[in-house]
Amino acid sequence: MATRPPGFFEGTEMPNAGWWEALWPDPAGVLASVGVEPNMAVMDLCSGDGWFTLQIAKLARHVVAIDIDENLLEVARHRLTEGRVTNCDFVAGDAYELTRLWPGPVDFVFLANVFHGVPDRERLARSVHDALAPLGRFAVVNWHQRPREETIILGEPRGPRTELRISPDQTARAVEAGGLRLVRIVEVPPYHYGAIFERPAS
Ligand SMILES: C[S@@+](CC[C@H](N)C(=O)[O-])C[C@H]1O[C@@H](n2cnc3c(N)ncnc32)[C@H](O)[C@@H]1O
């Protein structure tokens, strides 16, 4: 097994593409459901191999992809080059240190399939708060708190261990403690929900 960089969040390894693509056949639809819009400057936080980053770039004015794993950023860079989009930057670093990594501010931070593994969620929420413009939004897309045996994709249980999974309420409490306000929760079928937050105006 490959060595994880220091600070790597638990249970957030990038899965092999086969079942990820089966789980997320419509990444643009997910982005629309959580409120990513044209003209936004977006941060794809913990962007992995760029499966969502490419669709953000096609939709938004600009996207910065941030991930702790430089190899995955290279895969994402390649994907976006192949997709012929150029409105993207790639930055390697830790999600707790966003204002150091990207001067920003951004209009929207998108975080998918990661929050369950973050040891200090309030700290991450504060980092996102500081990276956002006033009234900017933060979408957290999480696995529902269901037993892993029930989240079957391509014939097998997938996703993080059952005990790592967190409810919309737990997510909302952790993110609100970091200074953001819950706007709404949306369903992201078949196994996820999205929690959308806003940075207050002042
Ligand atoms: C399960 S993948 C999800 C990738 C992408 N968000 C998606 O849904 O397709 C989680 C990603 O989080 C990254 N990651 C883990 N710990 C991190 C940290 N402390 N700071 C930034 N990225 C991190 C991993 O390298 C991995 O690419």
Short mmCIF file of C-alpha atoms and ligand atoms in Angstrom, two decimals:
data_model
loop_
_atom_site.label_atom_id
_atom_site.label_comp_id
_atom_site.label_asym_id
_atom_site.label_seq_id
_atom_site.Cartn_x
_atom_site.Cartn_y
_atom_site.Cartn_z
CA MET A 1 0.00 0.00 0.00
CA ALA A 2 1.29 3.50 -0.86
CA THR A 3 2.46 5.72 2.02
CA ARG A 4 0.00 8.47 2.93
CA PRO A 5 1.31 12.04 3.20
CA PRO A 6 1.30 13.44 6.79
CA GLY A 7 -2.13 14.94 7.56
CA PHE A 8 -3.98 12.60 5.18
CA PHE A 9 -7.62 12.27 6.31
CA GLU A 10 -8.75 8.77 7.36
CA GLY A 11 -10.75 6.71 4.89
CA THR A 12 -10.36 9.21 2.02
CA GLU A 13 -8.26 7.20 -0.43
CA MET A 14 -9.27 7.76 -4.05
CA PRO A 15 -11.11 4.61 -5.19
CA ASN A 16 -10.33 2.92 -8.48
CA ALA A 17 -12.14 4.61 -11.32
CA GLY A 18 -14.42 1.71 -12.25
CA TRP A 19 -16.89 1.93 -9.41
CA TRP A 20 -16.43 5.69 -8.87
CA GLU A 21 -17.72 6.37 -12.36
CA ALA A 22 -20.64 3.99 -11.76
CA LEU A 23 -21.50 5.82 -8.52
CA TRP A 24 -21.14 9.29 -10.08
CA PRO A 25 -22.44 9.02 -13.66
CA ASP A 26 -23.63 12.65 -13.65
CA PRO A 27 -21.14 14.86 -11.78
CA ALA A 28 -22.56 18.00 -13.44
CA GLY A 29 -25.99 17.14 -12.00
CA VAL A 30 -24.50 16.86 -8.51
CA LEU A 31 -22.86 20.28 -8.88
CA ALA A 32 -26.14 21.83 -10.03
CA SER A 33 -28.00 20.30 -7.08
CA VAL A 34 -25.64 21.91 -4.55
CA GLY A 35 -25.68 25.30 -6.28
CA VAL A 36 -22.51 25.69 -8.37
CA GLU A 37 -23.27 28.39 -10.95
CA PRO A 38 -21.63 30.07 -13.96
CA ASN A 39 -19.46 33.09 -13.09
CA MET A 40 -18.42 31.61 -9.77
CA ALA A 41 -14.81 31.18 -8.67
CA VAL A 42 -14.88 27.69 -7.15
CA MET A 43 -12.48 25.71 -4.99
CA ASP A 44 -12.65 21.92 -5.45
CA LEU A 45 -11.28 20.91 -2.06
CA CYS A 46 -9.67 17.46 -1.84
CA SER A 47 -10.21 17.17 -5.57
CA GLY A 48 -8.72 13.69 -6.05
CA ASP A 49 -8.35 12.65 -9.69
CA GLY A 50 -10.50 15.55 -10.95
CA TRP A 51 -13.76 13.71 -11.66
CA PHE A 52 -15.77 16.69 -10.34
CA THR A 53 -13.11 19.31 -11.13
CA LEU A 54 -13.56 18.91 -14.88
CA GLN A 55 -17.30 19.53 -14.66
CA ILE A 56 -16.77 22.52 -12.36
CA ALA A 57 -14.36 23.99 -14.90
CA LYS A 58 -16.93 23.54 -17.67
CA LEU A 59 -19.61 25.25 -15.59
CA ALA A 60 -17.87 27.96 -13.58
CA ARG A 61 -15.61 30.93 -14.35
CA HIS A 62 -12.61 29.40 -12.57
CA VAL A 63 -11.73 26.41 -10.41
CA VAL A 64 -8.79 25.80 -8.13
CA ALA A 65 -8.24 22.13 -7.32
CA ILE A 66 -6.57 21.48 -3.97
CA ASP A 67 -5.35 18.08 -2.80
CA ILE A 68 -2.65 16.80 -0.47
CA ASP A 69 -1.61 14.13 -3.01
CA GLU A 70 0.50 15.62 -5.82
CA ASN A 71 0.15 12.46 -7.92
CA LEU A 72 -3.63 12.77 -7.95
CA LEU A 73 -3.34 16.44 -8.88
CA GLU A 74 -1.29 15.36 -11.89
CA VAL A 75 -4.04 12.92 -12.90
CA ALA A 76 -6.57 15.75 -12.54
CA ARG A 77 -4.38 18.12 -14.56
CA HIS A 78 -4.19 15.53 -17.33
CA ARG A 79 -7.97 15.01 -17.26
CA LEU A 80 -8.62 18.75 -17.62
CA THR A 81 -6.05 19.13 -20.39
CA GLU A 82 -7.75 16.29 -22.28
CA GLY A 83 -11.07 18.04 -21.64
CA ARG A 84 -9.63 21.22 -23.23
CA VAL A 85 -10.44 23.50 -20.33
CA THR A 86 -7.91 26.08 -19.18
CA ASN A 87 -9.69 27.96 -16.37
CA CYS A 88 -8.14 25.81 -13.65
CA ASP A 89 -5.26 25.94 -11.17
CA PHE A 90 -3.86 23.02 -9.16
CA VAL A 91 -2.39 23.42 -5.69
CA ALA A 92 -0.90 20.71 -3.48
CA GLY A 93 -1.43 21.11 0.25
CA ASP A 94 -3.42 20.50 3.40
CA ALA A 95 -7.10 21.44 3.57
CA TYR A 96 -6.57 23.05 6.99
CA GLU A 97 -4.38 25.74 5.38
CA LEU A 98 -6.49 27.15 2.59
CA THR A 99 -5.70 30.84 2.88
CA ARG A 100 -1.99 30.04 2.74
CA LEU A 101 -2.50 27.83 -0.32
CA TRP A 102 -4.79 30.11 -2.30
CA PRO A 103 -5.13 33.86 -1.74
CA GLY A 104 -8.78 33.78 -2.90
CA PRO A 105 -11.41 34.60 -1.89
CA VAL A 106 -13.68 32.17 -3.74
CA ASP A 107 -17.46 32.14 -4.18
CA PHE A 108 -17.92 28.42 -3.58
CA VAL A 109 -16.03 25.55 -1.92
CA PHE A 110 -17.01 22.03 -3.00
CA LEU A 111 -15.95 19.10 -0.76
CA ALA A 112 -17.08 15.61 -1.74
CA ASN A 113 -16.40 12.26 -0.06
CA VAL A 114 -13.99 13.59 2.54
CA PHE A 115 -15.68 15.13 5.60
CA HIS A 116 -16.23 11.76 7.32
CA GLY A 117 -12.45 11.36 7.66
CA VAL A 118 -11.56 14.83 8.95
CA PRO A 119 -10.36 14.60 12.58
CA ASP A 120 -10.96 18.30 13.42
CA ARG A 121 -14.05 19.28 11.44
CA GLU A 122 -14.47 22.66 13.10
CA ARG A 123 -10.91 23.57 12.12
CA LEU A 124 -11.61 22.59 8.52
CA ALA A 125 -14.82 24.63 8.52
CA ARG A 126 -12.89 27.68 9.80
CA SER A 127 -10.31 27.18 7.06
CA VAL A 128 -13.14 27.13 4.48
CA HIS A 129 -14.82 30.15 6.12
CA ASP A 130 -11.63 32.18 5.72
CA ALA A 131 -11.24 31.11 2.06
CA LEU A 132 -14.78 32.22 1.16
CA ALA A 133 -15.99 35.67 0.17
CA PRO A 134 -18.83 37.06 2.32
CA LEU A 135 -22.03 35.21 1.34
CA GLY A 136 -19.89 32.55 -0.36
CA ARG A 137 -21.14 28.96 -0.13
CA PHE A 138 -19.70 25.65 1.05
CA ALA A 139 -21.16 22.31 -0.08
CA VAL A 140 -20.26 19.12 1.77
CA VAL A 141 -21.26 15.94 -0.07
CA ASN A 142 -21.21 12.97 2.32
CA TRP A 143 -22.07 9.30 2.36
CA HIS A 144 -25.31 8.80 4.28
CA GLN A 145 -24.93 7.25 7.72
CA ARG A 146 -25.94 3.79 6.47
CA PRO A 147 -24.19 0.46 7.08
CA ARG A 148 -21.49 -0.13 4.49
CA GLU A 149 -23.08 -3.48 3.56
CA GLU A 150 -26.08 -1.54 2.21
CA THR A 151 -24.17 0.80 -0.12
CA ILE A 152 -23.67 -1.60 -3.00
CA ILE A 153 -22.04 -0.45 -6.22
CA LEU A 154 -21.14 -2.84 -9.04
CA GLY A 155 -22.16 -5.76 -6.82
CA GLU A 156 -20.02 -4.93 -3.76
CA PRO A 157 -20.26 -2.83 -0.57
CA ARG A 158 -18.30 0.41 -1.13
CA GLY A 159 -17.29 3.57 0.64
CA PRO A 160 -15.88 4.38 4.10
CA ARG A 161 -16.30 2.11 7.09
CA THR A 162 -19.75 2.29 8.70
CA GLU A 163 -18.43 3.86 11.90
CA LEU A 164 -16.83 6.76 10.03
CA ARG A 165 -20.07 7.86 8.35
CA ILE A 166 -21.85 10.93 9.76
CA SER A 167 -25.39 12.29 9.63
CA PRO A 168 -26.54 15.61 8.16
CA ASP A 169 -27.03 16.87 11.75
CA GLN A 170 -23.47 16.01 12.78
CA THR A 171 -22.18 17.72 9.64
CA ALA A 172 -24.26 20.83 10.25
CA ARG A 173 -23.14 21.15 13.88
CA ALA A 174 -19.45 20.80 13.00
CA VAL A 175 -19.55 23.28 10.14
CA GLU A 176 -21.66 25.84 12.00
CA ALA A 177 -19.12 25.72 14.85
CA GLY A 178 -16.61 26.98 12.29
CA GLY A 179 -18.67 30.12 11.60
CA LEU A 180 -20.82 29.11 8.61
CA ARG A 181 -24.63 29.00 8.49
CA LEU A 182 -26.63 26.00 7.22
CA VAL A 183 -28.72 26.89 4.16
CA ARG A 184 -30.20 23.53 3.20
CA ILE A 185 -29.72 19.77 2.93
CA VAL A 186 -30.31 18.04 -0.41
CA GLU A 187 -30.44 14.39 -1.40
CA VAL A 188 -27.71 13.17 -3.75
CA PRO A 189 -28.88 9.70 -4.78
CA PRO A 190 -28.27 6.89 -4.41
CA TYR A 191 -26.19 7.03 -1.19
CA HIS A 192 -25.21 10.64 -0.43
CA TYR A 193 -26.55 13.93 0.84
CA GLY A 194 -25.31 17.46 0.32
CA ALA A 195 -25.18 20.02 3.14
CA ILE A 196 -24.94 23.60 1.90
CA PHE A 197 -23.63 26.42 4.08
CA GLU A 198 -23.08 30.14 3.69
CA ARG A 199 -20.49 32.52 5.09
CA PRO A 200 -22.38 35.36 6.78
CA ALA A 201 -22.05 38.82 5.23
CA SER A 202 -20.06 40.14 8.17
C1 LIG B 1 -12.16 9.95 -1.63
S1 LIG B 1 -11.15 11.12 -2.49
C2 LIG B 1 -12.42 12.19 -3.16
C3 LIG B 1 -11.95 13.00 -4.33
C4 LIG B 1 -13.02 13.92 -4.94
N1 LIG B 1 -13.47 14.90 -3.97
C5 LIG B 1 -14.19 13.11 -5.46
O1 LIG B 1 -15.21 13.05 -4.76
O2 LIG B 1 -14.07 12.53 -6.56
C6 LIG B 1 -10.49 12.11 -1.15
C7 LIG B 1 -9.32 13.02 -1.51
O3 LIG B 1 -8.96 13.79 -0.35
C8 LIG B 1 -7.56 13.99 -0.39
N2 LIG B 1 -7.07 14.37 0.96
C9 LIG B 1 -6.97 13.56 2.06
N3 LIG B 1 -6.51 14.25 3.11
C10 LIG B 1 -6.32 15.54 2.69
C11 LIG B 1 -5.88 16.73 3.33
N4 LIG B 1 -5.50 16.75 4.62
N5 LIG B 1 -5.83 17.88 2.61
C12 LIG B 1 -6.16 17.88 1.28
N6 LIG B 1 -6.59 16.77 0.62
C13 LIG B 1 -6.68 15.62 1.32
C14 LIG B 1 -7.02 12.66 -0.90
O4 LIG B 1 -5.72 12.80 -1.42
C15 LIG B 1 -8.08 12.28 -1.95
O5 LIG B 1 -7.69 12.73 -3.21
#
